[in-house]
C-alpha cells in the first residue's frame, strides 16, 4: 500500500473513531428518552476543557483520560437529572426546545468563564511522533485514537448486550412502561445510559483536542452535528448504526478531501450535508435499518 | 381472621378528563382466581394499572397482605410493587420485541435477589412452554401472537408472583393457544397461585374463576361466584352473548 493511501485510511479511521464514539452516546440517549440531546456536542467541549485544565495542573495523561470519561459521564448525568427527567412524558417539541436551551446555556456559560479565545491543546511529545509499520507511517495520535476507540466501543457493547444493566437499558428503550412492570428502576437506568454515552463524549473531547490542536467553547457544534449525521446514516437510535455511520462518515469525509483537487477541500462540510440530505431523501430510516420499529 | 391477600377500598381514579373508577371495592383471597369482566372502556385495565402502580388513584386504598406484611400499594412505585410480589402481565403482552426470548424471561427476573433459584425456575417455565426453550436465542418480535403471550406469561412467572394480574391473555389468539393459556392458569391455581383475571372471553373466565366482579362504567355492579355470575340473566345478556 502506498504511504498516501495508508495515510488516508488512518485519517479516515481516526476521524471516524471520534464520530463513532460521539454518535454512539447520542444514539443511546435518543434511544432511551426519544429526545435528541443537542447538548451532547457540548459535553465533548466540556471533556476537552476539563482535560486541558488537568494537563495544565500536571495530572498525568493516563489519569486525564480516565477523568475525561468520568467528567463526561457526570456532565451527561447532570443534564439528564436537571433537564430530561423533569421533561419525561412531555412532547417532542418541548423536549427539543429544552435541550437546545441546555446547549445554549452550556456554550454561553463556557464563553463567560473561559472567553471565546481559542486555546492550544497539545498532546505530549511521544503522541506527536510518527510510528512506522513496514514502509508506511502514521501519527501516534491517530493510532492511539483508533485503538482507544476500539477498546471503549468493545467495553460499551459488552455492557449493553451482555449485562443485566445493559439488558434493562435496551428493554427501557423499547418499552418504558413494560420495563417498569418488570421492576426496572427506569430513572436510574436512564441515568446510567446518559452516563455511559456521555463518558464517551467526554473522552472524545480529549482526543478531538489532541487531534486538531485547538479548542474553544463553541467547538461542540461540529462534533454534535457530525454525530447526528452519523446516526441518520446508520439509523437513529441504533448503536450499531451509529457505529457504522460514524466510521462511514469519517472515511467519506477524508476520501472527499483526499480525492478531489485541493481547492475543493473547504467544501468538506457542504459535502457532508449533501450526503445527509440525500440519505434523508432516499433512505430516511438509515442505510443499515431494514425498517423503523415504532415504539409500542 | 384471615385477611384477604388484596383488598381494594373506595378507589377513585381519573385519566385525563375522565373519572374512570368510582369507589371501587374488591377483594381477593389467597389461592383464588377472581375474574373482572366488563365492556370495552369499563375501566378493567385501569384497575390493574392502579394496582401495579402505573396509575395513581385520587383516593382509596389498595391493601396487599403479602410476604413482607401488610402494605398500601397506592404509596409505592411500580418497581417496589413488583418486588412485593404483585406482578402485572399487561394488555397487549408488551414483550420486548428487540430482545431475545431468553432476555425477555430474564427481564421478568430482573428485581429478584434470590438469583440462585433462577435456573430451576427457568426450567419450570420451559416445561410449561417448551417453545420458549426452542426459541431462546431468537428476537421475541419474531414469535407468533400466541407464542408472545406464552413469553409474556413466562416472564411474569419469573417475577415470582404472589398475586398475578392477567389482562386479557386470550385476546386475538387462535383457539389452541387460548386453551393452552387457560390450562396454564388452571395449573398455576393448583399450585396455589392467586390470580386476578381480566377477560374478553367472559364465559371462559367465569368458568375458571372462583369469584367474579362485573364492572360497568367504572363501578362494580355485581359480584358472586363464577358459577352464579354465569347463570345471572343480566350477565348472560350483556357479556355471554345470550340473546334469549
Ligand atoms: N391513556 C389514557 N388516557 C386517558 N384516558 C384513557 C386512557 N386509557 C384509557 N382511558 C379511558 O379510561 C377508561 C377506562 O379504560 P380501560 O382501558 O381501563 O378500559 P378496559 O375496561 O380495560 O377496556 P378494554 O376492554 O377496551 O381493554 C375509558 O373511558 C378510556 O377511554
Ligand atoms: Mg383493557
Coordinates of C-alpha atoms and ligand atoms in Angstrom, one line a residue:
Chain A
X1 CA 0.0 0.0 0.0
X2 CA 1.3 3.4 -0.8
X3 CA 2.0 5.8 2.0
X4 CA -0.6 8.2 0.6
X5 CA -3.4 5.7 0.7
X6 CA -2.4 4.4 4.1
X7 CA -2.3 7.9 5.4
X8 CA -5.9 8.5 4.1
X9 CA -7.0 5.2 5.6
X10 CA -5.6 6.1 9.0
X11 CA -7.1 9.7 8.8
X12 CA -10.5 8.3 7.9
X13 CA -10.4 5.7 10.7
X14 CA -9.3 8.1 13.3
X15 CA -11.8 10.8 12.3
X16 CA -14.4 8.0 12.1
X17 CA -13.5 6.8 15.6
X18 CA -14.2 10.2 17.0
X19 CA -17.5 10.4 15.2
X20 CA -18.5 6.9 16.2
X21 CA -17.7 7.5 19.9
X22 CA -19.8 10.6 19.9
X23 CA -22.6 9.2 17.8
X24 CA -23.0 6.1 20.0
X25 CA -23.7 8.2 23.0
X26 CA -26.0 10.4 21.1
X27 CA -27.8 7.3 19.8
X28 CA -28.1 5.6 23.3
X29 CA -29.6 8.8 24.7
X30 CA -32.0 9.2 21.9
X31 CA -32.9 5.5 22.1
X32 CA -33.9 5.6 25.8
X33 CA -35.6 9.0 26.1
X34 CA -36.6 9.5 22.4
X35 CA -35.2 13.1 22.5
X36 CA -32.3 14.5 20.5
X37 CA -29.8 15.7 23.0
X38 CA -28.5 18.9 21.4
X39 CA -26.1 19.4 24.3
X40 CA -24.2 16.2 23.5
X41 CA -21.6 18.1 21.5
X42 CA -21.2 20.5 24.4
X43 CA -20.2 17.5 26.6
X44 CA -17.4 16.9 24.1
X45 CA -16.3 20.5 24.7
X46 CA -16.6 20.1 28.5
X47 CA -14.4 17.0 28.2
X48 CA -11.8 18.9 26.1
X49 CA -11.6 21.9 28.5
X50 CA -11.5 19.7 31.6
X51 CA -8.7 17.7 30.1
X52 CA -6.8 20.9 29.3
X53 CA -7.2 22.1 32.8
X54 CA -6.0 18.8 34.2
X55 CA -3.0 18.8 32.0
X56 CA -2.1 22.3 33.0
X57 CA -2.4 21.2 36.6
X58 CA 0.1 18.5 36.0
X59 CA -2.2 15.5 36.1
X60 CA -0.5 12.5 34.3
X61 CA -2.0 11.7 30.9
X62 CA -3.4 8.3 31.8
X63 CA -5.3 9.9 34.7
X64 CA -6.5 12.7 32.4
X65 CA -8.0 10.1 30.1
X66 CA -9.8 8.3 32.9
X67 CA -11.0 11.5 34.4
X68 CA -12.3 12.7 31.0
X69 CA -14.6 9.7 31.0
X70 CA -15.7 10.5 34.5
X71 CA -16.3 14.2 33.8
X72 CA -18.2 13.4 30.6
X73 CA -20.4 11.0 32.5
X74 CA -21.0 13.5 35.3
X75 CA -21.9 16.2 32.8
X76 CA -24.4 14.0 30.9
X77 CA -25.9 12.7 34.1
X78 CA -26.4 16.2 35.4
X79 CA -28.2 17.1 32.1
X80 CA -30.4 14.1 32.5
X81 CA -31.3 14.8 36.1
X82 CA -31.8 18.5 35.7
X83 CA -33.5 18.7 32.3
X84 CA -34.6 15.5 30.8
X85 CA -36.1 13.9 33.9
X86 CA -38.5 16.8 34.7
X87 CA -39.5 16.7 31.0
X88 CA -40.3 13.0 31.0
X89 CA -43.5 12.4 29.1
X90 CA -43.6 15.9 27.6
X91 CA -44.0 16.3 23.8
X92 CA -41.1 16.0 21.4
X93 CA -41.2 19.7 20.6
X94 CA -41.0 20.7 24.3
X95 CA -38.0 18.4 24.7
X96 CA -36.4 19.7 21.6
X97 CA -36.6 23.3 22.9
X98 CA -35.4 22.3 26.3
X99 CA -32.3 20.5 25.1
X100 CA -31.5 23.3 22.7
X101 CA -31.7 25.7 25.7
X102 CA -29.2 23.5 27.6
X103 CA -26.8 23.6 24.8
X104 CA -27.0 27.4 24.5
X105 CA -26.6 27.6 28.3
X106 CA -23.5 25.5 28.4
X107 CA -21.9 27.3 25.5
X108 CA -22.6 30.7 27.0
X109 CA -21.5 29.6 30.4
X110 CA -18.3 28.4 28.9
X111 CA -17.9 31.7 27.0
X112 CA -18.3 33.7 30.2
X113 CA -16.0 31.5 32.1
X114 CA -13.3 30.9 29.5
X115 CA -13.7 33.7 26.9
X116 CA -14.2 32.9 23.2
X117 CA -10.5 32.6 22.7
X118 CA -9.0 29.5 21.0
X119 CA -6.7 27.5 23.3
X120 CA -3.8 25.4 22.1
X121 CA -4.2 21.8 23.1
X122 CA -1.1 19.8 22.8
X123 CA -0.6 16.1 23.4
X124 CA 2.8 15.2 24.9
X125 CA 5.7 14.8 22.6
X126 CA 5.6 11.0 22.3
X127 CA 2.0 11.2 21.0
X128 CA 3.1 13.6 18.2
X129 CA 5.7 11.2 16.9
X130 CA 5.1 9.1 13.8
X131 CA 5.1 5.3 14.0
X132 CA 6.2 3.3 11.0
X133 CA 4.7 0.0 10.1
X134 CA 6.7 -1.7 7.4
X135 CA 7.3 1.1 4.9
X136 CA 4.3 3.2 5.8
X137 CA 3.8 5.5 8.8
X138 CA 1.1 7.2 10.8
X139 CA 0.9 9.7 13.6
X140 CA 0.9 8.2 17.0
X141 CA -2.1 10.4 17.9
X142 CA -4.2 8.8 15.1
X143 CA -3.2 5.3 16.1
X144 CA -3.9 5.9 19.7
X145 CA -7.4 7.3 18.9
X146 CA -8.2 4.3 16.8
X147 CA -7.0 1.8 19.4
X148 CA -8.6 3.5 22.3
X149 CA -11.9 3.9 20.4
X150 CA -12.0 0.2 19.6
X151 CA -11.4 -0.7 23.2
X152 CA -14.1 1.7 24.5
X153 CA -16.6 0.6 22.0
X154 CA -15.9 -3.1 22.8
X155 CA -16.5 -2.4 26.5
X156 CA -19.7 -0.5 25.8
X157 CA -21.1 -3.2 23.5
X158 CA -20.3 -5.8 26.2
X159 CA -22.1 -3.8 28.8
X160 CA -25.1 -3.1 26.6
X161 CA -25.5 -6.6 25.1
X162 CA -24.2 -8.9 27.8
X163 CA -25.0 -7.5 31.2
X164 CA -28.2 -7.2 33.3
X165 CA -27.9 -3.4 33.3
X166 CA -27.5 -3.3 29.5
X167 CA -30.5 -5.6 29.0
X168 CA -32.5 -3.3 31.3
X169 CA -31.4 -0.3 29.2
X170 CA -32.4 -2.0 25.9
X171 CA -35.8 -3.0 27.5
X172 CA -36.4 0.5 28.8
X173 CA -35.5 2.0 25.4
X174 CA -38.0 -0.2 23.7
X175 CA -40.9 -0.1 26.2
X176 CA -40.6 2.1 29.3
X177 CA -43.9 1.1 30.8
X178 CA -43.2 -2.6 30.4
X179 CA -39.8 -2.1 31.9
X180 CA -41.3 -0.5 34.9
X181 CA -43.7 -3.5 35.3
X182 CA -40.6 -5.8 35.4
X183 CA -39.3 -3.8 38.4
X184 CA -36.7 -1.9 36.4
X185 CA -35.9 1.4 38.2
X186 CA -36.2 3.3 35.0
X187 CA -34.8 6.6 36.2
X188 CA -31.6 5.0 37.4
X189 CA -31.4 3.0 34.2
X190 CA -31.8 6.1 32.0
X191 CA -29.2 7.9 34.2
X192 CA -26.8 5.1 33.5
X193 CA -27.4 5.3 29.8
X194 CA -26.7 9.1 29.9
X195 CA -23.6 8.4 32.0
X196 CA -22.2 5.8 29.6
X197 CA -23.0 7.7 26.4
X198 CA -21.6 11.0 27.8
X199 CA -18.4 9.3 29.1
X200 CA -17.6 8.5 25.5
X201 CA -18.3 12.1 24.5
X202 CA -16.1 13.4 27.3
X203 CA -13.1 11.3 26.3
X204 CA -13.8 12.2 22.6
X205 CA -13.3 15.8 23.7
X206 CA -9.8 14.9 24.9
X207 CA -9.0 13.2 21.6
X208 CA -10.6 15.9 19.5
X209 CA -8.4 18.5 21.2
X210 CA -5.3 16.4 20.7
X211 CA -6.0 15.7 17.1
X212 CA -6.9 19.2 16.0
X213 CA -4.7 21.0 18.4
X214 CA -7.1 23.8 19.3
X215 CA -10.2 24.0 21.5
X216 CA -12.8 26.7 22.2
X217 CA -16.2 27.0 24.0
X218 CA -18.2 26.6 20.8
X219 CA -16.2 23.6 19.5
X220 CA -19.0 21.2 20.4
X221 CA -21.2 22.3 17.5
X222 CA -19.2 20.4 14.9
X223 CA -19.0 17.0 16.7
X224 CA -22.6 17.3 17.8
X225 CA -23.8 17.8 14.2
X226 CA -21.5 15.1 12.8
X227 CA -22.7 12.7 15.4
X228 CA -26.3 13.5 14.4
X229 CA -25.5 12.9 10.8
X230 CA -23.7 9.6 11.6
X231 CA -26.8 8.5 13.4
X232 CA -29.0 9.4 10.5
X233 CA -26.7 7.5 8.2
X234 CA -26.8 4.4 10.4
X235 CA -30.4 4.6 11.6
X236 CA -31.3 6.8 14.5
X237 CA -31.5 5.0 17.9
X238 CA -29.4 2.0 16.9
X239 CA -26.0 1.6 18.5
X240 CA -24.6 -0.5 15.6
X241 CA -26.0 2.1 13.2
X242 CA -24.2 4.9 15.0
X243 CA -21.0 3.0 15.0
X244 CA -21.1 2.2 11.3
X245 CA -22.4 5.7 10.5
X246 CA -19.6 7.3 12.4
X247 CA -16.8 5.3 10.6
X248 CA -18.5 5.7 7.2
X249 CA -18.8 9.5 7.7
X250 CA -15.2 9.8 8.8
X251 CA -14.0 7.8 5.8
X252 CA -16.3 9.6 3.3
X253 CA -15.1 13.0 4.5
X254 CA -11.4 12.0 4.2
X255 CA -12.0 10.5 0.8
X256 CA -13.8 13.6 -0.4
X257 CA -10.9 15.8 0.7
X258 CA -8.2 13.4 -0.5
X259 CA -9.6 12.5 -3.9
X260 CA -10.7 15.9 -5.2
X261 CA -8.3 18.7 -6.1
X262 CA -7.2 20.8 -3.1
X263 CA -9.4 23.8 -3.9
X264 CA -12.4 21.7 -3.1
X265 CA -11.2 20.8 0.4
X266 CA -13.1 23.7 2.0
X267 CA -16.4 22.2 0.7
X268 CA -16.0 19.2 3.0
X269 CA -18.9 20.1 5.2
X270 CA -21.0 21.0 2.2
X271 CA -20.4 17.5 1.0
X272 CA -21.3 16.1 4.4
X273 CA -24.6 17.9 4.5
X274 CA -25.3 17.0 0.9
X275 CA -24.8 13.4 2.0
X276 CA -27.3 13.9 4.9
X277 CA -29.9 15.4 2.5
X278 CA -29.5 12.5 0.1
X279 CA -29.9 9.9 2.8
X280 CA -32.9 11.6 4.3
X281 CA -34.5 11.6 0.8
X282 CA -33.6 8.1 -0.2
X283 CA -33.5 6.1 3.0
X284 CA -34.6 8.1 6.0
X285 CA -34.6 5.1 8.3
X286 CA -30.8 4.8 7.8
X287 CA -28.7 2.7 5.5
X288 CA -28.5 -0.2 7.8
X289 CA -32.0 -0.5 9.1
X290 CA -34.4 -2.8 7.4
X291 CA -37.4 -0.9 8.9
X292 CA -38.2 1.6 11.6
X293 CA -39.8 0.0 14.6
X294 CA -42.5 2.1 16.2
X295 CA -42.4 2.2 19.9
X296 CA -45.2 0.3 21.5
Chain B
X1 CA -59.4 -13.6 60.9
X2 CA -57.8 -14.4 57.6
X3 CA -57.2 -11.0 55.8
X4 CA -57.7 -11.1 52.0
X5 CA -54.5 -11.1 50.0
X6 CA -55.6 -7.9 48.3
X7 CA -58.3 -5.5 49.4
X8 CA -59.2 -2.5 47.3
X9 CA -61.4 0.0 49.1
X10 CA -63.1 3.1 47.8
X11 CA -60.8 3.5 44.8
X12 CA -61.3 6.6 42.6
X13 CA -59.2 7.2 39.5
X14 CA -59.1 9.9 36.9
X15 CA -57.5 9.6 33.5
X16 CA -57.2 13.0 31.7
X17 CA -60.6 14.5 32.0
X18 CA -62.4 11.2 32.6
X19 CA -63.3 9.8 36.0
X20 CA -62.7 6.2 35.2
X21 CA -63.1 4.4 38.6
X22 CA -65.8 5.3 41.1
X23 CA -65.5 4.0 44.7
X24 CA -64.3 0.6 43.5
X25 CA -64.1 -2.0 46.2
X26 CA -62.9 -5.5 45.6
X27 CA -61.0 -8.2 47.4
X28 CA -59.1 -11.3 46.5
X29 CA -58.4 -14.1 48.9
X30 CA -55.3 -16.4 48.9
X31 CA -55.4 -19.1 46.2
X32 CA -58.4 -17.6 44.4
X33 CA -58.9 -16.9 40.8
X34 CA -61.0 -13.7 40.6
X35 CA -62.4 -12.6 37.2
X36 CA -63.1 -9.0 36.4
X37 CA -65.5 -8.6 33.5
X38 CA -66.9 -5.6 31.8
X39 CA -67.4 -3.9 28.4
X40 CA -64.8 -2.1 26.5
X41 CA -63.7 1.1 28.3
X42 CA -65.4 0.0 31.6
X43 CA -62.1 0.5 33.5
X44 CA -60.7 -3.0 33.8
X45 CA -57.2 -2.3 32.6
X46 CA -57.2 1.0 34.6
X47 CA -57.9 -1.1 37.7
X48 CA -54.9 -3.3 37.1
X49 CA -52.7 -0.3 36.4
X50 CA -53.7 1.3 39.7
X51 CA -52.8 -1.9 41.5
X52 CA -49.4 -2.2 39.8
X53 CA -48.7 1.5 40.4
X54 CA -48.7 2.7 36.8
X55 CA -51.6 5.0 37.7
X56 CA -52.0 7.0 40.9
X57 CA -55.6 7.0 42.2
X58 CA -57.3 10.1 43.5
X59 CA -58.4 8.3 46.7
X60 CA -58.8 4.9 48.2
X61 CA -56.6 2.1 49.5
X62 CA -55.1 -1.0 47.9
X63 CA -54.1 -3.1 50.8
X64 CA -51.8 -6.0 50.0
X65 CA -51.1 -8.6 52.7
X66 CA -48.0 -10.1 51.1
X67 CA -44.9 -11.9 52.4
X68 CA -43.4 -8.7 53.7
X69 CA -46.5 -7.8 55.8
X70 CA -49.5 -5.5 55.0
X71 CA -48.7 -2.6 52.7
X72 CA -50.7 0.1 50.9
X73 CA -49.8 -0.2 47.2
X74 CA -51.1 3.3 46.4
X75 CA -48.0 4.6 48.1
X76 CA -45.5 2.5 46.2
X77 CA -43.7 2.9 42.8
X78 CA -44.3 0.1 40.3
X79 CA -40.8 -1.3 40.8
X80 CA -41.5 -1.7 44.6
X81 CA -44.8 -3.3 43.9
X82 CA -43.3 -6.0 41.7
X83 CA -40.7 -6.6 44.4
X84 CA -43.5 -7.0 46.9
X85 CA -44.9 -9.8 44.7
X86 CA -47.7 -8.2 42.7
X87 CA -47.0 -9.0 39.1
X88 CA -48.9 -7.4 36.2
X89 CA -49.0 -9.2 32.8
X90 CA -50.2 -6.2 30.7
X91 CA -52.8 -5.9 28.0
X92 CA -51.3 -6.4 24.6
X93 CA -48.5 -8.6 26.0
X94 CA -45.8 -5.8 25.8
X95 CA -42.9 -8.1 25.3
X96 CA -39.6 -6.6 24.3
X97 CA -39.5 -7.3 20.6
X98 CA -35.9 -6.5 20.0
X99 CA -34.6 -8.6 22.9
X100 CA -34.2 -12.3 22.7
X101 CA -36.8 -14.7 24.2
X102 CA -34.3 -15.6 26.9
X103 CA -33.6 -11.9 27.6
X104 CA -37.3 -11.2 28.0
X105 CA -37.6 -14.0 30.5
X106 CA -34.6 -12.6 32.4
X107 CA -36.2 -9.2 32.5
X108 CA -39.0 -10.9 34.4
X109 CA -36.5 -12.0 36.9
X110 CA -34.8 -8.5 37.0
X111 CA -35.6 -7.4 40.5
X112 CA -35.0 -10.7 42.2
X113 CA -32.3 -11.2 44.7
X114 CA -32.6 -15.0 45.0
X115 CA -30.8 -15.5 41.7
X116 CA -29.6 -18.9 42.7
X117 CA -33.2 -20.2 42.2
X118 CA -33.5 -18.9 38.7
X119 CA -32.1 -21.8 36.7
X120 CA -34.6 -24.2 38.2
X121 CA -37.5 -21.7 37.6
X122 CA -36.4 -21.1 34.1
X123 CA -36.6 -24.9 33.6
X124 CA -40.1 -24.9 35.0
X125 CA -41.2 -22.1 32.6
X126 CA -39.7 -24.0 29.8
X127 CA -41.7 -27.1 30.8
X128 CA -44.9 -25.1 30.8
X129 CA -44.0 -23.5 27.4
X130 CA -41.4 -25.7 25.6
X131 CA -41.5 -23.4 22.6
X132 CA -39.7 -20.7 24.7
X133 CA -36.7 -23.0 25.1
X134 CA -36.6 -23.8 21.4
X135 CA -36.7 -20.1 20.5
X136 CA -34.5 -18.9 23.4
X137 CA -32.0 -17.1 21.2
X138 CA -34.4 -15.5 18.7
X139 CA -35.7 -12.0 18.8
X140 CA -39.0 -12.0 20.7
X141 CA -40.6 -9.9 17.9
X142 CA -40.2 -13.0 15.6
X143 CA -42.7 -15.1 17.6
X144 CA -46.3 -15.5 16.7
X145 CA -49.0 -13.8 18.7
X146 CA -49.7 -17.0 20.8
X147 CA -46.0 -17.6 21.4
X148 CA -45.6 -13.9 22.5
X149 CA -48.4 -14.4 25.0
X150 CA -46.7 -17.5 26.4
X151 CA -43.5 -15.4 26.6
X152 CA -45.4 -12.7 28.5
X153 CA -46.8 -15.2 30.9
X154 CA -43.4 -17.0 31.4
X155 CA -41.8 -13.6 32.0
X156 CA -44.4 -12.8 34.7
X157 CA -43.9 -16.2 36.3
X158 CA -40.2 -15.5 36.6
X159 CA -41.1 -12.3 38.6
X160 CA -42.3 -14.8 41.2
X161 CA -45.8 -13.5 41.7
X162 CA -47.7 -13.8 44.9
X163 CA -50.6 -12.2 43.1
X164 CA -50.7 -12.3 39.3
X165 CA -52.7 -9.7 37.4
X166 CA -53.6 -11.0 33.9
X167 CA -55.0 -8.5 31.4
X168 CA -56.9 -10.2 28.5
X169 CA -54.4 -13.1 28.0
X170 CA -56.6 -14.7 25.3
X171 CA -57.1 -11.5 23.2
X172 CA -56.5 -12.1 19.5
X173 CA -55.2 -15.7 19.9
X174 CA -56.0 -18.8 17.9
X175 CA -58.2 -21.3 19.8
X176 CA -55.4 -23.8 20.5
X177 CA -53.4 -21.1 22.2
X178 CA -56.4 -19.9 24.3
X179 CA -56.8 -23.4 25.6
X180 CA -53.2 -23.6 26.4
X181 CA -53.2 -20.4 28.3
X182 CA -56.2 -21.4 30.3
X183 CA -54.6 -24.8 31.0
X184 CA -51.7 -22.9 32.5
X185 CA -53.9 -20.7 34.6
X186 CA -55.6 -23.8 36.0
X187 CA -52.2 -25.4 36.7
X188 CA -51.0 -22.2 38.4
X189 CA -54.1 -22.3 40.6
X190 CA -53.5 -25.9 41.6
X191 CA -50.0 -24.8 42.7
X192 CA -51.6 -22.2 45.0
X193 CA -51.3 -19.1 42.9
X194 CA -53.7 -16.2 43.3
X195 CA -54.8 -14.5 40.1
X196 CA -56.9 -11.5 39.1
X197 CA -58.1 -12.2 35.6
X198 CA -59.5 -9.8 33.0
X199 CA -61.1 -11.4 30.0
X200 CA -62.9 -10.5 26.9
X201 CA -64.0 -14.1 26.8
X202 CA -66.3 -13.8 29.9
X203 CA -67.6 -17.4 29.5
X204 CA -64.2 -19.0 29.9
X205 CA -63.2 -16.5 32.6
X206 CA -66.3 -17.3 34.8
X207 CA -65.9 -21.0 34.2
X208 CA -62.4 -21.0 35.6
X209 CA -62.9 -18.3 38.3
X210 CA -63.8 -18.9 41.9
X211 CA -65.5 -15.5 42.1
X212 CA -66.1 -12.6 39.7
X213 CA -66.9 -8.9 39.6
X214 CA -68.8 -7.0 36.9
X215 CA -67.5 -3.6 36.2
X216 CA -69.7 -1.0 34.4
X217 CA -68.6 2.5 33.7
X218 CA -66.1 2.3 36.5
X219 CA -68.5 0.9 39.1
X220 CA -68.8 -2.6 40.4
X221 CA -72.4 -3.6 39.7
X222 CA -72.4 -7.3 40.5
X223 CA -70.3 -9.8 42.3
X224 CA -70.6 -13.5 43.1
X225 CA -69.1 -16.9 42.5
X226 CA -68.1 -17.6 38.9
X227 CA -71.0 -20.1 38.6
X228 CA -73.6 -17.7 40.0
X229 CA -72.5 -14.9 37.6
X230 CA -72.5 -17.3 34.7
X231 CA -76.2 -18.1 35.5
X232 CA -77.1 -14.4 36.1
X233 CA -79.6 -13.1 33.4
X234 CA -78.0 -9.7 33.1
X235 CA -74.5 -11.1 32.8
X236 CA -75.7 -13.7 30.2
X237 CA -77.3 -10.9 28.1
X238 CA -74.5 -8.4 28.4
X239 CA -71.4 -10.5 28.4
X240 CA -72.1 -14.0 27.4
X241 CA -73.9 -13.1 24.1
X242 CA -77.1 -14.8 25.3
X243 CA -79.9 -13.1 23.4
X244 CA -82.7 -15.2 25.0
Ligands
LIG1 N1 -54.2 6.7 28.2 C1 -55.4 7.1 28.5 N2 -55.7 8.5 28.7 C2 -56.9 8.9 29.0 N3 -58.0 8.1 29.2 C3 -57.8 6.8 29.0 C4 -56.5 6.2 28.6 N4 -56.7 4.9 28.5 C5 -58.0 4.6 28.7 N5 -58.7 5.7 29.0 C6 -60.1 5.8 29.3 O1 -60.3 5.2 30.6 C7 -61.5 4.4 30.6 C8 -61.2 3.0 31.0 O2 -60.3 2.4 30.1 P1 -59.7 1.0 30.4 O3 -58.6 0.8 29.4 O4 -59.4 0.8 31.8 O5 -60.9 0.1 30.0 P2 -61.0 -1.5 29.8 O6 -62.1 -1.9 30.6 O7 -59.7 -2.1 30.0 O8 -61.4 -1.6 28.3 P3 -60.9 -2.7 27.1 O9 -61.8 -3.8 27.2 O10 -61.1 -1.9 25.9 O11 -59.5 -3.0 27.4 C9 -62.0 4.5 29.1 O12 -63.0 5.5 29.2 C10 -60.9 5.1 28.3 O13 -61.3 5.9 27.3
LIG2 MG1 -58.3 -3.1 28.9

